[in-house]
Amino acid sequence: MLALTNAKVLTVTNGVIENGTVLVEDGKITAVGSDVVVPDGAQVVDATGKWVTPGLIDAHSHMTVKGEPAWGGSVSDITEITSPITPGVRAMDAVNPHDWSVPLVRAAGFTTVAVLPGSGNLISGQTAVFKLKEAATVLDLLVEDAPVQIKFAFGENPKRIHGQQQKHAPLTRLGNALMVREFLAKAVEYSDALAAAERGDGARPARDLHLEALVPVVRGERTCRIHSHRADDIVTATRVAEEFGLRYIIDHATEAWKISDYLKEKDVTCIVGPMNMELDKQEVWERRIDQPALLEAAGITFCLTQDARSGTRFLPAFVGIAIAHGLSFETALRAVTINPATVLGIDHRTGSIEVGKDADLAVFSGNPFNSMSKCEHTIIEGVLY
């Protein structure tokens, strides 16, 4: 048994407990409160003056699939750009538990990340969610009950990589939307054929791994993560999603502040970031460091991301900057804990400090979003790092 004692405990869902104790046993949180009795024989971490939070979560990462360290001759595993539509590929097939980024990000208080294929393709493939544990294989890291999601992308990246560099479609935003619609229509036909075969009304269609991955998408059972920066791309993404009855989340949402009323009306959740984007392409020219505060004011649910590899460890500093520009501390904390856990479908296991949840915790020397604070311990499923 492990006991964190005398801490300022930020439960997220049940307020702040001053001078609190968190008990951990068999990888789970067994008690939280200000009057918890620590059993004899427990390993005690005296957290006097420290802040204890749920383990931080980044819902949009490229850790391990865009490996570190890298050299000029290496080929990243982030996107299979030989085709603009590759929903059948799986991020887990490139997850390397020995990547340098894992201990670096864990040491910053992160316990869980979602790994996405990159945004070079219109439909890039399947996500994976894993804990930042010390592990020998990807199977030791994966959160097995985390639902698979599918990465989509609108905007500049597919146009540049396929249209400009490889000289084939899509070359324009028109082509982006058309090709996504065409493939979703094929997925609907494939889904209908499968359903008919299951009813005994026809032969089962030949197996197609790309279409197979989209069957739960077009049936509204699997969430789409749609990379969109510019406001018009965000609106195109929502229109296409609604045409096909898709469940979706907007990733990056750089110009969401322009259409906050629209997004609120449609109850769209956004994954916002990175907040320190260089202005290297037109679609991010109007990024704003106060966007999280603007979305909070509009009542939009969002997460915050660094969209990085080992650079994920710097996300708390940028969250602090967002707080300095108007974001409330409470919403900021939710944006890197319970909100991403909910987006990833693992909020029953992590994202808050509650009895019965995984013992995924971080112990900070002070306010976790103050650049003068340090993560002193990260705890993942009860293991103290």
mmCIF file of C-alpha atoms in Angstrom:
data_model
loop_
_atom_site.group_PDB
_atom_site.id
_atom_site.type_symbol
_atom_site.label_atom_id
_atom_site.label_comp_id
_atom_site.label_asym_id
_atom_site.label_seq_id
_atom_site.Cartn_x
_atom_site.Cartn_y
_atom_site.Cartn_z
ATOM 1 C CA MET A 1 0.000 0.000 0.000
ATOM 2 C CA LEU A 2 1.105 3.551 -0.809
ATOM 3 C CA ALA A 3 -0.032 6.666 1.053
ATOM 4 C CA LEU A 4 0.385 10.268 -0.065
ATOM 5 C CA THR A 5 -0.112 12.374 3.047
ATOM 6 C CA ASN A 6 -0.476 16.038 4.052
ATOM 7 C CA ALA A 7 -1.043 17.132 0.438
ATOM 8 C CA LYS A 8 -3.214 19.660 -1.314
ATOM 9 C CA VAL A 9 -5.303 17.147 -3.271
ATOM 10 C CA LEU A 10 -6.980 18.388 -6.455
ATOM 11 C CA THR A 11 -9.600 15.720 -7.053
ATOM 12 C CA VAL A 12 -11.063 17.545 -10.115
ATOM 13 C CA THR A 13 -14.544 16.103 -9.620
ATOM 14 C CA ASN A 14 -14.954 16.622 -5.850
ATOM 15 C CA GLY A 15 -13.101 19.816 -5.122
ATOM 16 C CA VAL A 16 -9.808 20.477 -3.353
ATOM 17 C CA ILE A 17 -8.836 18.727 -0.128
ATOM 18 C CA GLU A 18 -6.362 20.633 2.001
ATOM 19 C CA ASN A 19 -3.997 18.522 4.093
ATOM 20 C CA GLY A 20 -5.382 15.444 2.369
ATOM 21 C CA THR A 21 -4.341 11.825 2.065
ATOM 22 C CA VAL A 22 -4.622 9.475 -0.895
ATOM 23 C CA LEU A 23 -4.336 5.721 -0.301
ATOM 24 C CA VAL A 24 -3.346 3.368 -3.096
ATOM 25 C CA GLU A 25 -3.483 -0.417 -3.144
ATOM 26 C CA ASP A 26 -3.226 -2.948 -5.968
ATOM 27 C CA GLY A 27 -3.019 -0.155 -8.519
ATOM 28 C CA LYS A 28 -6.259 1.518 -7.444
ATOM 29 C CA ILE A 29 -7.217 4.507 -5.304
ATOM 30 C CA THR A 30 -8.784 3.117 -2.128
ATOM 31 C CA ALA A 31 -9.329 6.255 -0.044
ATOM 32 C CA VAL A 32 -9.217 10.051 -0.425
ATOM 33 C CA GLY A 33 -9.837 12.635 2.261
ATOM 34 C CA SER A 34 -8.608 14.781 5.107
ATOM 35 C CA ASP A 35 -9.277 12.197 7.812
ATOM 36 C CA VAL A 36 -7.971 9.017 6.181
ATOM 37 C CA VAL A 37 -6.168 6.650 8.543
ATOM 38 C CA VAL A 38 -2.915 5.322 7.085
ATOM 39 C CA PRO A 39 -2.557 1.593 7.824
ATOM 40 C CA ASP A 40 0.575 0.296 9.470
ATOM 41 C CA GLY A 41 3.169 -0.875 6.987
ATOM 42 C CA ALA A 42 2.114 1.445 4.186
ATOM 43 C CA GLN A 43 4.781 3.175 2.124
ATOM 44 C CA VAL A 44 4.326 6.851 3.009
ATOM 45 C CA VAL A 45 5.195 9.817 0.830
ATOM 46 C CA ASP A 46 4.984 12.960 2.932
ATOM 47 C CA ALA A 47 3.574 15.542 0.532
ATOM 48 C CA THR A 48 3.509 18.468 2.918
ATOM 49 C CA GLY A 49 3.332 21.650 0.843
ATOM 50 C CA LYS A 50 2.864 19.631 -2.357
ATOM 51 C CA TRP A 51 -0.024 19.554 -4.814
ATOM 52 C CA VAL A 52 -1.398 16.164 -5.859
ATOM 53 C CA THR A 53 -3.328 15.996 -9.127
ATOM 54 C CA PRO A 54 -4.677 13.225 -11.312
ATOM 55 C CA GLY A 55 -2.025 12.078 -13.758
ATOM 56 C CA LEU A 56 -2.007 14.477 -16.687
ATOM 57 C CA ILE A 57 -3.401 13.293 -20.022
ATOM 58 C CA ASP A 58 -2.640 14.469 -23.554
ATOM 59 C CA ALA A 59 -5.408 13.419 -25.925
ATOM 60 C CA HIS A 60 -3.407 14.299 -29.071
ATOM 61 C CA SER A 61 0.154 13.002 -29.124
ATOM 62 C CA HIS A 62 2.608 11.572 -31.631
ATOM 63 C CA MET A 63 4.853 10.025 -28.999
ATOM 64 C CA THR A 64 6.862 7.014 -30.169
ATOM 65 C CA VAL A 65 5.257 6.857 -33.648
ATOM 66 C CA LYS A 66 7.396 9.831 -34.648
ATOM 67 C CA GLY A 67 10.376 8.389 -32.878
ATOM 68 C CA GLU A 68 13.001 10.102 -30.798
ATOM 69 C CA PRO A 69 15.854 10.579 -31.132
ATOM 70 C CA ALA A 70 15.701 10.811 -34.919
ATOM 71 C CA TRP A 71 18.271 11.506 -37.592
ATOM 72 C CA GLY A 72 18.060 12.932 -41.105
ATOM 73 C CA GLY A 73 17.878 9.590 -42.859
ATOM 74 C CA SER A 74 15.095 8.097 -40.742
ATOM 75 C CA VAL A 75 11.520 7.745 -41.975
ATOM 76 C CA SER A 76 8.853 8.668 -39.457
ATOM 77 C CA ASP A 77 6.045 6.200 -38.794
ATOM 78 C CA ILE A 78 3.542 8.960 -38.185
ATOM 79 C CA THR A 79 1.599 8.743 -41.492
ATOM 80 C CA GLU A 80 1.424 6.225 -44.340
ATOM 81 C CA ILE A 81 1.471 8.918 -47.025
ATOM 82 C CA THR A 82 1.549 6.519 -49.974
ATOM 83 C CA SER A 83 -2.223 7.003 -50.119
ATOM 84 C CA PRO A 84 -4.401 9.903 -48.936
ATOM 85 C CA ILE A 85 -6.900 7.524 -47.275
ATOM 86 C CA THR A 86 -5.589 4.818 -44.930
ATOM 87 C CA PRO A 87 -8.122 4.150 -42.139
ATOM 88 C CA GLY A 88 -6.896 0.569 -41.800
ATOM 89 C CA VAL A 89 -3.490 1.451 -40.351
ATOM 90 C CA ARG A 90 -3.107 1.236 -36.586
ATOM 91 C CA ALA A 91 -0.962 3.533 -34.486
ATOM 92 C CA MET A 92 -0.254 0.687 -32.072
ATOM 93 C CA ASP A 93 1.802 -1.029 -34.770
ATOM 94 C CA ALA A 94 4.376 1.772 -34.462
ATOM 95 C CA VAL A 95 4.256 2.376 -30.703
ATOM 96 C CA ASN A 96 7.723 1.816 -29.257
ATOM 97 C CA PRO A 97 7.717 1.483 -25.454
ATOM 98 C CA HIS A 98 11.481 2.111 -25.438
ATOM 99 C CA ASP A 99 11.218 5.499 -27.141
ATOM 100 C CA TRP A 100 13.149 8.277 -25.374
ATOM 101 C CA SER A 101 9.986 10.372 -25.004
ATOM 102 C CA VAL A 102 8.278 7.982 -22.579
ATOM 103 C CA PRO A 103 10.355 8.632 -19.415
ATOM 104 C CA LEU A 104 10.714 12.341 -20.231
ATOM 105 C CA VAL A 105 6.967 12.910 -20.470
ATOM 106 C CA ARG A 106 6.229 10.656 -17.507
ATOM 107 C CA ALA A 107 8.634 12.739 -15.405
ATOM 108 C CA ALA A 108 6.494 15.820 -16.145
ATOM 109 C CA GLY A 109 3.430 14.279 -14.475
ATOM 110 C CA PHE A 110 1.796 12.646 -17.506
ATOM 111 C CA THR A 111 0.373 9.180 -17.065
ATOM 112 C CA THR A 112 -1.673 8.649 -20.234
ATOM 113 C CA VAL A 113 -1.498 9.739 -23.868
ATOM 114 C CA ALA A 114 -3.503 9.098 -27.002
ATOM 115 C CA VAL A 115 -1.293 8.494 -30.015
ATOM 116 C CA LEU A 116 -2.681 9.562 -33.377
ATOM 117 C CA PRO A 117 -1.408 9.056 -36.891
ATOM 118 C CA GLY A 118 -0.436 12.329 -38.502
ATOM 119 C CA SER A 119 -2.552 14.738 -40.502
ATOM 120 C CA GLY A 120 -0.927 14.180 -43.904
ATOM 121 C CA ASN A 121 -3.826 11.996 -45.009
ATOM 122 C CA LEU A 122 -7.513 12.752 -45.257
ATOM 123 C CA ILE A 123 -8.180 9.627 -43.187
ATOM 124 C CA SER A 124 -4.951 8.609 -41.508
ATOM 125 C CA GLY A 125 -5.810 5.622 -39.352
ATOM 126 C CA GLN A 126 -6.578 4.348 -35.896
ATOM 127 C CA THR A 127 -5.552 5.806 -32.557
ATOM 128 C CA ALA A 128 -4.005 4.044 -29.565
ATOM 129 C CA VAL A 129 -4.181 5.014 -25.888
ATOM 130 C CA PHE A 130 -1.385 3.959 -23.577
ATOM 131 C CA LYS A 131 0.007 4.507 -20.106
ATOM 132 C CA LEU A 132 3.539 5.865 -19.773
ATOM 133 C CA LYS A 133 4.756 2.873 -17.819
ATOM 134 C CA GLU A 134 8.093 1.127 -17.992
ATOM 135 C CA ALA A 135 7.272 -1.795 -20.262
ATOM 136 C CA ALA A 136 8.816 -4.337 -22.590
ATOM 137 C CA THR A 137 6.115 -4.437 -25.277
ATOM 138 C CA VAL A 138 3.291 -2.304 -26.577
ATOM 139 C CA LEU A 139 0.863 -4.808 -25.076
ATOM 140 C CA ASP A 140 2.100 -3.850 -21.605
ATOM 141 C CA LEU A 141 1.319 -0.179 -22.271
ATOM 142 C CA LEU A 142 -2.035 -0.180 -24.036
ATOM 143 C CA VAL A 143 -5.239 0.765 -22.275
ATOM 144 C CA GLU A 144 -7.159 -2.135 -23.718
ATOM 145 C CA ASP A 145 -10.632 -0.847 -22.964
ATOM 146 C CA ALA A 146 -10.001 2.570 -24.557
ATOM 147 C CA PRO A 147 -12.193 2.793 -27.670
ATOM 148 C CA VAL A 148 -10.336 3.082 -30.968
ATOM 149 C CA GLN A 149 -10.858 6.392 -32.761
ATOM 150 C CA ILE A 150 -10.127 7.367 -36.372
ATOM 151 C CA LYS A 151 -8.015 10.349 -37.431
ATOM 152 C CA PHE A 152 -9.350 12.579 -40.232
ATOM 153 C CA ALA A 153 -7.820 15.798 -41.573
ATOM 154 C CA PHE A 154 -9.042 18.799 -43.533
ATOM 155 C CA GLY A 155 -7.046 21.813 -44.622
ATOM 156 C CA GLU A 156 -3.484 22.289 -45.824
ATOM 157 C CA ASN A 157 -1.611 19.100 -44.972
ATOM 158 C CA PRO A 158 -3.329 16.616 -47.334
ATOM 159 C CA LYS A 159 -3.269 19.226 -50.126
ATOM 160 C CA ARG A 160 0.440 19.848 -49.697
ATOM 161 C CA ILE A 161 1.612 16.274 -49.279
ATOM 162 C CA HIS A 162 -0.540 14.669 -51.960
ATOM 163 C CA GLY A 163 -1.497 17.448 -54.345
ATOM 164 C CA GLN A 164 1.667 19.560 -54.380
ATOM 165 C CA GLN A 165 4.379 17.038 -53.545
ATOM 166 C CA GLN A 166 3.042 13.787 -55.021
ATOM 167 C CA LYS A 167 1.006 15.303 -57.859
ATOM 168 C CA HIS A 168 -2.235 13.447 -57.243
ATOM 169 C CA ALA A 169 -5.536 14.231 -55.557
ATOM 170 C CA PRO A 170 -6.363 16.041 -53.372
ATOM 171 C CA LEU A 171 -4.946 19.364 -54.484
ATOM 172 C CA THR A 172 -7.702 21.632 -53.131
ATOM 173 C CA ARG A 173 -10.128 21.905 -50.237
ATOM 174 C CA LEU A 174 -12.756 20.890 -52.766
ATOM 175 C CA GLY A 175 -10.861 17.666 -53.343
ATOM 176 C CA ASN A 176 -10.406 17.084 -49.634
ATOM 177 C CA ALA A 177 -14.129 17.095 -48.965
ATOM 178 C CA LEU A 178 -14.991 15.117 -52.110
ATOM 179 C CA MET A 179 -12.559 12.287 -51.399
ATOM 180 C CA VAL A 180 -13.674 11.968 -47.787
ATOM 181 C CA ARG A 181 -17.311 11.867 -48.868
ATOM 182 C CA GLU A 182 -16.555 9.276 -51.569
ATOM 183 C CA PHE A 183 -14.826 6.948 -49.135
ATOM 184 C CA LEU A 184 -17.464 7.370 -46.448
ATOM 185 C CA ALA A 185 -20.108 6.494 -49.065
ATOM 186 C CA LYS A 186 -18.169 3.312 -49.850
ATOM 187 C CA ALA A 187 -18.017 2.553 -46.147
ATOM 188 C CA VAL A 188 -21.796 2.916 -45.868
ATOM 189 C CA GLU A 189 -22.254 0.459 -48.779
ATOM 190 C CA TYR A 190 -19.786 -1.966 -47.172
ATOM 191 C CA SER A 191 -21.551 -1.647 -43.818
ATOM 192 C CA ASP A 192 -24.932 -2.290 -45.435
ATOM 193 C CA ALA A 193 -23.562 -5.344 -47.244
ATOM 194 C CA LEU A 194 -22.171 -6.727 -43.999
ATOM 195 C CA ALA A 195 -25.489 -6.160 -42.255
ATOM 196 C CA ALA A 196 -27.360 -7.875 -45.084
ATOM 197 C CA ALA A 197 -25.021 -10.867 -44.932
ATOM 198 C CA GLU A 198 -25.554 -11.118 -41.181
ATOM 199 C CA ARG A 199 -29.326 -11.224 -41.846
ATOM 200 C CA GLY A 200 -28.808 -13.942 -44.441
ATOM 201 C CA ASP A 201 -29.794 -11.641 -47.311
ATOM 202 C CA GLY A 202 -26.595 -11.962 -49.336
ATOM 203 C CA ALA A 203 -22.973 -13.020 -49.441
ATOM 204 C CA ARG A 204 -20.464 -11.395 -47.151
ATOM 205 C CA PRO A 205 -18.345 -8.864 -49.110
ATOM 206 C CA ALA A 206 -14.629 -9.478 -49.566
ATOM 207 C CA ARG A 207 -12.706 -8.286 -46.546
ATOM 208 C CA ASP A 208 -11.347 -4.730 -46.878
ATOM 209 C CA LEU A 209 -9.382 -3.534 -43.840
ATOM 210 C CA HIS A 210 -9.771 0.150 -44.716
ATOM 211 C CA LEU A 211 -13.545 -0.061 -45.095
ATOM 212 C CA GLU A 212 -13.800 -2.391 -42.128
ATOM 213 C CA ALA A 213 -12.230 0.273 -39.899
ATOM 214 C CA LEU A 214 -14.903 2.757 -41.001
ATOM 215 C CA VAL A 215 -17.927 0.509 -40.469
ATOM 216 C CA PRO A 216 -18.286 1.521 -36.791
ATOM 217 C CA VAL A 217 -17.642 5.128 -37.884
ATOM 218 C CA VAL A 218 -20.571 5.278 -40.303
ATOM 219 C CA ARG A 219 -22.707 3.377 -37.804
ATOM 220 C CA GLY A 220 -22.075 6.130 -35.260
ATOM 221 C CA GLU A 221 -20.212 3.788 -32.923
ATOM 222 C CA ARG A 222 -16.642 5.073 -33.323
ATOM 223 C CA THR A 223 -15.498 8.673 -32.822
ATOM 224 C CA CYS A 224 -13.678 10.626 -35.538
ATOM 225 C CA ARG A 225 -10.858 12.962 -34.553
ATOM 226 C CA ILE A 226 -10.894 15.641 -37.254
ATOM 227 C CA HIS A 227 -7.780 17.825 -37.688
ATOM 228 C CA SER A 228 -9.019 21.289 -38.661
ATOM 229 C CA HIS A 229 -7.350 24.662 -38.087
ATOM 230 C CA ARG A 230 -9.209 27.286 -40.111
ATOM 231 C CA ALA A 231 -12.792 28.204 -39.266
ATOM 232 C CA ASP A 232 -14.077 27.230 -42.705
ATOM 233 C CA ASP A 233 -12.338 23.833 -42.463
ATOM 234 C CA ILE A 234 -13.937 23.277 -39.068
ATOM 235 C CA VAL A 235 -17.353 24.011 -40.560
ATOM 236 C CA THR A 236 -16.670 21.691 -43.520
ATOM 237 C CA ALA A 237 -15.676 18.959 -41.079
ATOM 238 C CA THR A 238 -18.904 19.369 -39.118
ATOM 239 C CA ARG A 239 -21.024 19.393 -42.281
ATOM 240 C CA VAL A 240 -19.440 16.219 -43.664
ATOM 241 C CA ALA A 241 -19.742 14.539 -40.268
ATOM 242 C CA GLU A 242 -23.418 15.440 -40.044
ATOM 243 C CA GLU A 243 -24.093 14.230 -43.604
ATOM 244 C CA PHE A 244 -22.925 10.759 -42.601
ATOM 245 C CA GLY A 245 -24.113 10.758 -38.988
ATOM 246 C CA LEU A 246 -20.616 10.604 -37.527
ATOM 247 C CA ARG A 247 -19.514 11.137 -33.940
ATOM 248 C CA TYR A 248 -16.672 13.618 -34.055
ATOM 249 C CA ILE A 249 -14.270 15.872 -32.184
ATOM 250 C CA ILE A 250 -12.338 18.776 -33.705
ATOM 251 C CA ASP A 251 -8.588 18.646 -33.160
ATOM 252 C CA HIS A 252 -6.490 21.849 -33.040
ATOM 253 C CA ALA A 253 -9.493 24.119 -33.715
ATOM 254 C CA THR A 254 -7.133 27.061 -34.165
ATOM 255 C CA GLU A 255 -9.825 29.455 -35.378
ATOM 256 C CA ALA A 256 -12.610 28.070 -33.197
ATOM 257 C CA TRP A 257 -12.783 31.456 -31.475
ATOM 258 C CA LYS A 258 -14.266 32.882 -34.688
ATOM 259 C CA ILE A 259 -17.215 30.473 -34.684
ATOM 260 C CA SER A 260 -17.745 29.784 -30.991
ATOM 261 C CA ASP A 261 -21.511 30.315 -31.212
ATOM 262 C CA TYR A 262 -21.718 27.778 -34.043
ATOM 263 C CA LEU A 263 -19.666 25.208 -32.109
ATOM 264 C CA LYS A 264 -21.638 25.746 -28.929
ATOM 265 C CA GLU A 265 -24.918 25.262 -30.782
ATOM 266 C CA LYS A 266 -23.657 21.950 -32.142
ATOM 267 C CA ASP A 267 -22.113 20.929 -28.798
ATOM 268 C CA VAL A 268 -18.721 20.309 -30.390
ATOM 269 C CA THR A 269 -15.797 19.290 -28.196
ATOM 270 C CA CYS A 270 -12.396 20.622 -29.276
ATOM 271 C CA ILE A 271 -8.806 19.523 -28.663
ATOM 272 C CA VAL A 272 -6.961 22.858 -28.608
ATOM 273 C CA GLY A 273 -3.265 23.293 -29.279
ATOM 274 C CA PRO A 274 -0.407 23.431 -29.514
ATOM 275 C CA MET A 275 -0.591 26.994 -28.261
ATOM 276 C CA ASN A 276 2.952 27.858 -29.341
ATOM 277 C CA MET A 277 2.517 27.093 -33.051
ATOM 278 C CA GLU A 278 4.902 28.917 -35.351
ATOM 279 C CA LEU A 279 3.155 30.792 -38.167
ATOM 280 C CA ASP A 280 4.550 28.464 -40.828
ATOM 281 C CA LYS A 281 1.303 28.014 -42.753
ATOM 282 C CA GLN A 282 -1.612 30.300 -43.443
ATOM 283 C CA GLU A 283 -4.206 28.262 -41.587
ATOM 284 C CA VAL A 284 -2.552 28.963 -38.212
ATOM 285 C CA TRP A 285 -1.808 32.659 -38.703
ATOM 286 C CA GLU A 286 -4.710 33.655 -36.455
ATOM 287 C CA ARG A 287 -3.960 31.394 -33.532
ATOM 288 C CA ARG A 288 -4.502 33.115 -30.189
ATOM 289 C CA ILE A 289 -2.985 32.360 -26.823
ATOM 290 C CA ASP A 290 -6.238 33.497 -25.207
ATOM 291 C CA GLN A 291 -8.320 31.035 -27.236
ATOM 292 C CA PRO A 292 -8.845 28.691 -24.230
ATOM 293 C CA ALA A 293 -10.281 31.615 -22.246
ATOM 294 C CA LEU A 294 -12.541 32.561 -25.166
ATOM 295 C CA LEU A 295 -13.821 28.990 -25.504
ATOM 296 C CA GLU A 296 -14.400 28.782 -21.758
ATOM 297 C CA ALA A 297 -16.443 31.988 -21.913
ATOM 298 C CA ALA A 298 -18.477 30.512 -24.780
ATOM 299 C CA GLY A 299 -19.237 27.361 -22.786
ATOM 300 C CA ILE A 300 -17.387 25.016 -25.151
ATOM 301 C CA THR A 301 -15.858 21.831 -23.741
ATOM 302 C CA PHE A 302 -12.219 21.422 -24.694
ATOM 303 C CA CYS A 303 -8.945 19.707 -23.906
ATOM 304 C CA LEU A 304 -5.486 21.189 -24.208
ATOM 305 C CA THR A 305 -2.685 19.469 -26.108
ATOM 306 C CA GLN A 306 0.917 20.047 -27.022
ATOM 307 C CA ASP A 307 0.573 17.831 -30.142
ATOM 308 C CA ALA A 308 4.138 16.644 -29.657
ATOM 309 C CA ARG A 309 6.484 13.851 -28.693
ATOM 310 C CA SER A 310 8.857 14.494 -25.792
ATOM 311 C CA GLY A 311 7.735 18.132 -26.074
ATOM 312 C CA THR A 312 4.492 17.043 -24.413
ATOM 313 C CA ARG A 313 6.320 17.616 -21.139
ATOM 314 C CA PHE A 314 6.102 21.377 -21.730
ATOM 315 C CA LEU A 315 2.287 21.448 -21.953
ATOM 316 C CA PRO A 316 1.821 22.504 -18.287
ATOM 317 C CA ALA A 317 3.860 25.663 -18.934
ATOM 318 C CA PHE A 318 1.610 26.635 -21.849
ATOM 319 C CA VAL A 319 -1.463 25.868 -19.761
ATOM 320 C CA GLY A 320 -0.048 28.376 -17.280
ATOM 321 C CA ILE A 321 0.291 30.941 -20.046
ATOM 322 C CA ALA A 322 -3.350 30.335 -21.001
ATOM 323 C CA ILE A 323 -4.313 30.955 -17.366
ATOM 324 C CA ALA A 324 -2.354 34.212 -17.468
ATOM 325 C CA HIS A 325 -4.496 35.156 -20.488
ATOM 326 C CA GLY A 326 -7.848 34.587 -18.805
ATOM 327 C CA LEU A 327 -8.449 30.831 -18.528
ATOM 328 C CA SER A 328 -9.644 29.757 -15.088
ATOM 329 C CA PHE A 329 -7.489 27.336 -13.109
ATOM 330 C CA GLU A 330 -10.410 24.929 -12.672
ATOM 331 C CA THR A 331 -11.108 24.670 -16.406
ATOM 332 C CA ALA A 332 -7.387 24.439 -17.150
ATOM 333 C CA LEU A 333 -7.028 21.463 -14.822
ATOM 334 C CA ARG A 334 -10.041 19.727 -16.344
ATOM 335 C CA ALA A 335 -8.586 20.326 -19.816
ATOM 336 C CA VAL A 336 -5.614 18.059 -19.087
ATOM 337 C CA THR A 337 -7.332 15.508 -16.828
ATOM 338 C CA ILE A 338 -11.015 14.583 -16.872
ATOM 339 C CA ASN A 339 -11.854 16.182 -20.241
ATOM 340 C CA PRO A 340 -9.275 14.193 -22.240
ATOM 341 C CA ALA A 341 -10.171 11.086 -20.225
ATOM 342 C CA THR A 342 -13.795 11.577 -21.297
ATOM 343 C CA VAL A 343 -12.814 12.192 -24.931
ATOM 344 C CA LEU A 344 -10.811 8.966 -24.905
ATOM 345 C CA GLY A 345 -13.567 6.959 -23.229
ATOM 346 C CA ILE A 346 -11.472 6.142 -20.145
ATOM 347 C CA ASP A 347 -12.974 8.533 -17.592
ATOM 348 C CA HIS A 348 -14.255 5.504 -15.664
ATOM 349 C CA ARG A 349 -10.592 4.669 -14.988
ATOM 350 C CA THR A 350 -8.646 7.916 -14.813
ATOM 351 C CA GLY A 351 -8.804 11.714 -15.063
ATOM 352 C CA SER A 352 -9.834 12.403 -11.469
ATOM 353 C CA ILE A 353 -8.890 11.313 -7.955
ATOM 354 C CA GLU A 354 -11.747 9.051 -6.910
ATOM 355 C CA VAL A 355 -11.977 5.786 -5.008
ATOM 356 C CA GLY A 356 -11.928 2.847 -7.408
ATOM 357 C CA LYS A 357 -10.104 4.609 -10.220
ATOM 358 C CA ASP A 358 -6.613 3.722 -11.399
ATOM 359 C CA ALA A 359 -3.946 5.180 -9.128
ATOM 360 C CA ASP A 360 -2.660 7.568 -11.806
ATOM 361 C CA LEU A 361 -1.366 10.598 -9.899
ATOM 362 C CA ALA A 362 1.216 13.368 -10.009
ATOM 363 C CA VAL A 363 2.892 15.108 -7.087
ATOM 364 C CA PHE A 364 4.021 18.662 -7.816
ATOM 365 C CA SER A 365 6.144 20.941 -5.655
ATOM 366 C CA GLY A 366 3.521 23.662 -6.162
ATOM 367 C CA ASN A 367 0.923 24.825 -8.657
ATOM 368 C CA PRO A 368 1.368 22.392 -11.586
ATOM 369 C CA PHE A 369 0.959 25.186 -14.138
ATOM 370 C CA ASN A 370 3.582 27.446 -12.568
ATOM 371 C CA SER A 371 6.873 27.164 -14.451
ATOM 372 C CA MET A 372 8.694 27.313 -11.114
ATOM 373 C CA SER A 373 7.008 24.093 -9.929
ATOM 374 C CA LYS A 374 8.409 20.644 -10.527
ATOM 375 C CA CYS A 375 6.809 17.227 -10.770
ATOM 376 C CA GLU A 376 8.449 15.230 -7.968
ATOM 377 C CA HIS A 377 6.622 11.916 -8.395
ATOM 378 C CA THR A 378 4.456 10.328 -11.060
ATOM 379 C CA ILE A 379 2.352 7.338 -10.056
ATOM 380 C CA ILE A 380 0.893 5.031 -12.698
ATOM 381 C CA GLU A 381 -1.443 2.258 -11.577
ATOM 382 C CA GLY A 382 0.122 2.446 -8.153
ATOM 383 C CA VAL A 383 3.763 2.321 -9.272
ATOM 384 C CA LEU A 384 5.771 5.243 -7.906
ATOM 385 C CA TYR A 385 8.271 6.885 -10.272
#
